[in-house]
Backbone as a chain_set.jsonl record, in Angstrom:
{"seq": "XXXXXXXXXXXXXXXXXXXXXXXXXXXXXXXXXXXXXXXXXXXXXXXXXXXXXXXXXXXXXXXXXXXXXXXXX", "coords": {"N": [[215.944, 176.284, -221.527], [217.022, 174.492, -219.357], [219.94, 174.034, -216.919], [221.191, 171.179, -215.449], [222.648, 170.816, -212.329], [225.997, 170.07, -211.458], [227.782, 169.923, -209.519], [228.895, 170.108, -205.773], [227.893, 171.66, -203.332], [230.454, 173.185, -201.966], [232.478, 172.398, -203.626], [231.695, 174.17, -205.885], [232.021, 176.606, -204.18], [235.019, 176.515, -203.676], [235.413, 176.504, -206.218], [235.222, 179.134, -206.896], [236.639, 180.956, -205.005], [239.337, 180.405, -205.892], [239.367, 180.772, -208.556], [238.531, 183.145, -208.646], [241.431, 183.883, -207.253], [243.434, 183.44, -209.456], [242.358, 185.057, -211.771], [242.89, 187.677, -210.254], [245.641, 187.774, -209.874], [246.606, 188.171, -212.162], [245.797, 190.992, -212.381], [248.022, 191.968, -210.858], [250.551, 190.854, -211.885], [250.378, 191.336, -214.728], [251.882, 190.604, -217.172], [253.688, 187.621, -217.269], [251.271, 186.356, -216.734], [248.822, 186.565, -218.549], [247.945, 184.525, -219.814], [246.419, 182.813, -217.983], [244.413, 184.367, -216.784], [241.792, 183.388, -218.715], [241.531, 181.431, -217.283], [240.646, 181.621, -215.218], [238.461, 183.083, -214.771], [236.796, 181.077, -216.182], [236.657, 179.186, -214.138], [235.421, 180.318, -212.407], [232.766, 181.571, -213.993], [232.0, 178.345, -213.76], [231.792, 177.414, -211.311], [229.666, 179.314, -210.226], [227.917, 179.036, -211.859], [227.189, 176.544, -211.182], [227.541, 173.859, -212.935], [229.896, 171.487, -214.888], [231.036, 170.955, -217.862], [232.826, 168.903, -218.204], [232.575, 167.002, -216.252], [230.083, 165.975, -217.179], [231.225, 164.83, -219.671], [232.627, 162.772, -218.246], [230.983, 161.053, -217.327], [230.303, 161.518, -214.573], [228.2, 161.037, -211.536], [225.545, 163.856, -210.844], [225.463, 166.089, -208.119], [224.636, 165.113, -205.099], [221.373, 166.403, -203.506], [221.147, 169.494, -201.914], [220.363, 168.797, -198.07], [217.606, 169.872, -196.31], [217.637, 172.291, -194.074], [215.277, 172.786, -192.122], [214.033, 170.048, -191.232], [216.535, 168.814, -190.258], [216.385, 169.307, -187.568]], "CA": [[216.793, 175.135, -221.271], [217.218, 173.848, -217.549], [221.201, 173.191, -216.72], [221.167, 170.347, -214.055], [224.276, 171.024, -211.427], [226.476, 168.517, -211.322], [228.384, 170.18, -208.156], [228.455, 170.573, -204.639], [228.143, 173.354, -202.525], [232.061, 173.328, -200.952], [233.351, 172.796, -204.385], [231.056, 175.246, -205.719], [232.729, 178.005, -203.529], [236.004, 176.239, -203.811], [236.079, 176.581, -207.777], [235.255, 180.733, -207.091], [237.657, 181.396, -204.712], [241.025, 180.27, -206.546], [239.125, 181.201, -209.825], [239.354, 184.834, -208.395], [243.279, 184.471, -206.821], [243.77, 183.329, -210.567], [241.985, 186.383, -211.992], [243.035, 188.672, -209.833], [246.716, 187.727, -210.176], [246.746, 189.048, -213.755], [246.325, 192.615, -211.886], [249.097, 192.265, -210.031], [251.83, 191.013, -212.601], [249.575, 190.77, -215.977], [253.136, 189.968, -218.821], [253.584, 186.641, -217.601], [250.3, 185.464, -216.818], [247.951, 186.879, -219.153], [246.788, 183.393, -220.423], [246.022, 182.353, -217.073], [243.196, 184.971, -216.559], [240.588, 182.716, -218.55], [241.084, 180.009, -216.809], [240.167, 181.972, -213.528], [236.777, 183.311, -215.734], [236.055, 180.151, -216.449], [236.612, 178.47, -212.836], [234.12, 181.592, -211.825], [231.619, 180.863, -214.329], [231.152, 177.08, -213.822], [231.338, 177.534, -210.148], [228.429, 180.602, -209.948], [226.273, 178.095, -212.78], [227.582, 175.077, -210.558], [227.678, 172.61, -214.321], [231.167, 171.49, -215.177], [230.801, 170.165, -218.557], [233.514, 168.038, -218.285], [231.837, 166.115, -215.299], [229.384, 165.376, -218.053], [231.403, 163.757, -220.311], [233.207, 160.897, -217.733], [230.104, 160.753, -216.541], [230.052, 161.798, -212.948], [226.868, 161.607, -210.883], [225.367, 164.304, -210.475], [225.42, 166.593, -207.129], [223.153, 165.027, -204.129], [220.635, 167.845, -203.211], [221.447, 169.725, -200.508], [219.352, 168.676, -197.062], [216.615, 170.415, -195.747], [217.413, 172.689, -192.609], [214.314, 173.008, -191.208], [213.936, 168.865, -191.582], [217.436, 168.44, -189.521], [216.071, 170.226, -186.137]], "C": [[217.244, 175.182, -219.819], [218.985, 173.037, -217.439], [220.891, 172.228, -215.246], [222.705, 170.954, -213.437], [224.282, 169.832, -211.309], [227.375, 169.224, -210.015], [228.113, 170.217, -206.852], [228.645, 171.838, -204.348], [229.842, 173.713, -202.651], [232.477, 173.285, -202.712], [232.99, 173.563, -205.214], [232.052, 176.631, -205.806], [234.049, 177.821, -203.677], [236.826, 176.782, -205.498], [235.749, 178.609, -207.743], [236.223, 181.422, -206.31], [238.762, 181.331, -205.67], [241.067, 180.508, -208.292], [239.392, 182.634, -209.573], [240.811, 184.949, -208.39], [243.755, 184.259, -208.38], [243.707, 184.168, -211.659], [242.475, 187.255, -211.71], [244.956, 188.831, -209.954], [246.976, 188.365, -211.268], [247.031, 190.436, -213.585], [247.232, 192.731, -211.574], [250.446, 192.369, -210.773], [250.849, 190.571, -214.193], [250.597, 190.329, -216.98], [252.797, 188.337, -218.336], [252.144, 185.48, -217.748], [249.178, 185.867, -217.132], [247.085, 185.801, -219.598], [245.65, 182.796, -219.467], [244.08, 183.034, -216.967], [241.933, 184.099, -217.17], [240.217, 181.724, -218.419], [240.367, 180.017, -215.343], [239.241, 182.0, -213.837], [235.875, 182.115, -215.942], [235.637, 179.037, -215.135], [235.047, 179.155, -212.447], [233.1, 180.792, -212.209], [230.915, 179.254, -214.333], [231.207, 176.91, -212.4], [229.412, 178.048, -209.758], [227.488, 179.354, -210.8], [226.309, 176.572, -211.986], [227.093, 173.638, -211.674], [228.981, 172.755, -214.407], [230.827, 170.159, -216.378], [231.561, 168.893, -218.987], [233.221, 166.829, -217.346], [230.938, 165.404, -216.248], [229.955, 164.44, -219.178], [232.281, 162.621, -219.351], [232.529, 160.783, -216.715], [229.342, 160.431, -215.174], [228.693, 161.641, -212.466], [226.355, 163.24, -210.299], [225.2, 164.823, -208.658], [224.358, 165.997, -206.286], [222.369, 166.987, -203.656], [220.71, 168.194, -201.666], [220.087, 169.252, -199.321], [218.703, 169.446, -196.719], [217.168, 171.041, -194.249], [216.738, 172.663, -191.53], [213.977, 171.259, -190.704], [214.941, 168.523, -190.2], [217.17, 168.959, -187.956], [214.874, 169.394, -185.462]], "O": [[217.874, 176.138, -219.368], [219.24, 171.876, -217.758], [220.424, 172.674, -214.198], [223.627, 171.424, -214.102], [223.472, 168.917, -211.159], [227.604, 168.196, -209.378], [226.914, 170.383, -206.627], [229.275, 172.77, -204.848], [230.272, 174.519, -203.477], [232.846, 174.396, -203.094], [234.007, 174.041, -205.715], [232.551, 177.317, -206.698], [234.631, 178.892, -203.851], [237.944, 177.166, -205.841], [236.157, 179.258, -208.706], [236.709, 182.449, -206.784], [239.052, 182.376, -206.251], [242.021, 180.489, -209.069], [240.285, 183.264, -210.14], [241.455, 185.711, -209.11], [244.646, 185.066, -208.642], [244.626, 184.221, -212.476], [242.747, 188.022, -212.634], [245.471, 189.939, -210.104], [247.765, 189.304, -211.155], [247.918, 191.085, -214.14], [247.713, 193.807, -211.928], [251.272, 193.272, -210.647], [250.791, 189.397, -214.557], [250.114, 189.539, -217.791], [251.84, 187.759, -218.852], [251.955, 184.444, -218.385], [248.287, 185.717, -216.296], [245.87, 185.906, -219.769], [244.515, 182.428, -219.769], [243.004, 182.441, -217.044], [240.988, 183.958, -216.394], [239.272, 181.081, -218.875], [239.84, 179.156, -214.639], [238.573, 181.044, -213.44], [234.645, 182.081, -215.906], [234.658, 178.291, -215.107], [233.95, 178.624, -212.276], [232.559, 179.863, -211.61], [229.786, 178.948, -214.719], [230.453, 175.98, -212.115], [228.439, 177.455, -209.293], [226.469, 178.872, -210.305], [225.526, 175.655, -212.231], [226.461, 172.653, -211.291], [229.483, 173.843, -214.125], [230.524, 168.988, -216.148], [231.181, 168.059, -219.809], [233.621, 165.713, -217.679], [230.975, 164.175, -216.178], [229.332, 163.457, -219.58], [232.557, 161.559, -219.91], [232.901, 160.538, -215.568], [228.439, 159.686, -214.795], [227.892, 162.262, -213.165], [226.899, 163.684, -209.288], [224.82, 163.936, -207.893], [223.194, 166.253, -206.594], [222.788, 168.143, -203.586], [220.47, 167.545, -200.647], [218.922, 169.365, -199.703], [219.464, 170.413, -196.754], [217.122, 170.277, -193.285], [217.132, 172.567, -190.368], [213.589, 171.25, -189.536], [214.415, 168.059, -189.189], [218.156, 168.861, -187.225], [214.385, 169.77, -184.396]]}, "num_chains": 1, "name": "protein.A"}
């Protein structure tokens, strides 16, 4: 089974950064914000697979494909 990405790059990297500070917070003071942690896990994982299945249901367009480097020169 073939997931299409529905993301871009920038938000991509955007949804793994603050999915970590969200994660990683848990180390720091884990009582109050134990629930939090799998919402960081889950930022991670639909970043890294770049699908956000919720894009799929209110039917976002999919991600344009990134440009060609060698093309732009």
């Amino acid at each position: 089974m073939k997931i299409i990405k529905n993301m871009n790059v920038t938000e991509r990297w955007l949804r793994i950064y603050f999915g970590a500070i969200i994660f990683l917070v848990y180390f720091v003071n884990p009582f109050p914000y134990k629930e939090w942690t799998f919402s960081g896990l889950l930022l991670i994982a639909t970043g890294v697979i770049g699908y956000c299945p919720v894009y799929s249901l209110l039917k976002r367009p999919k991600a344009a494909p990134a440009p060609d480097s060698l093309a732009d020169r």
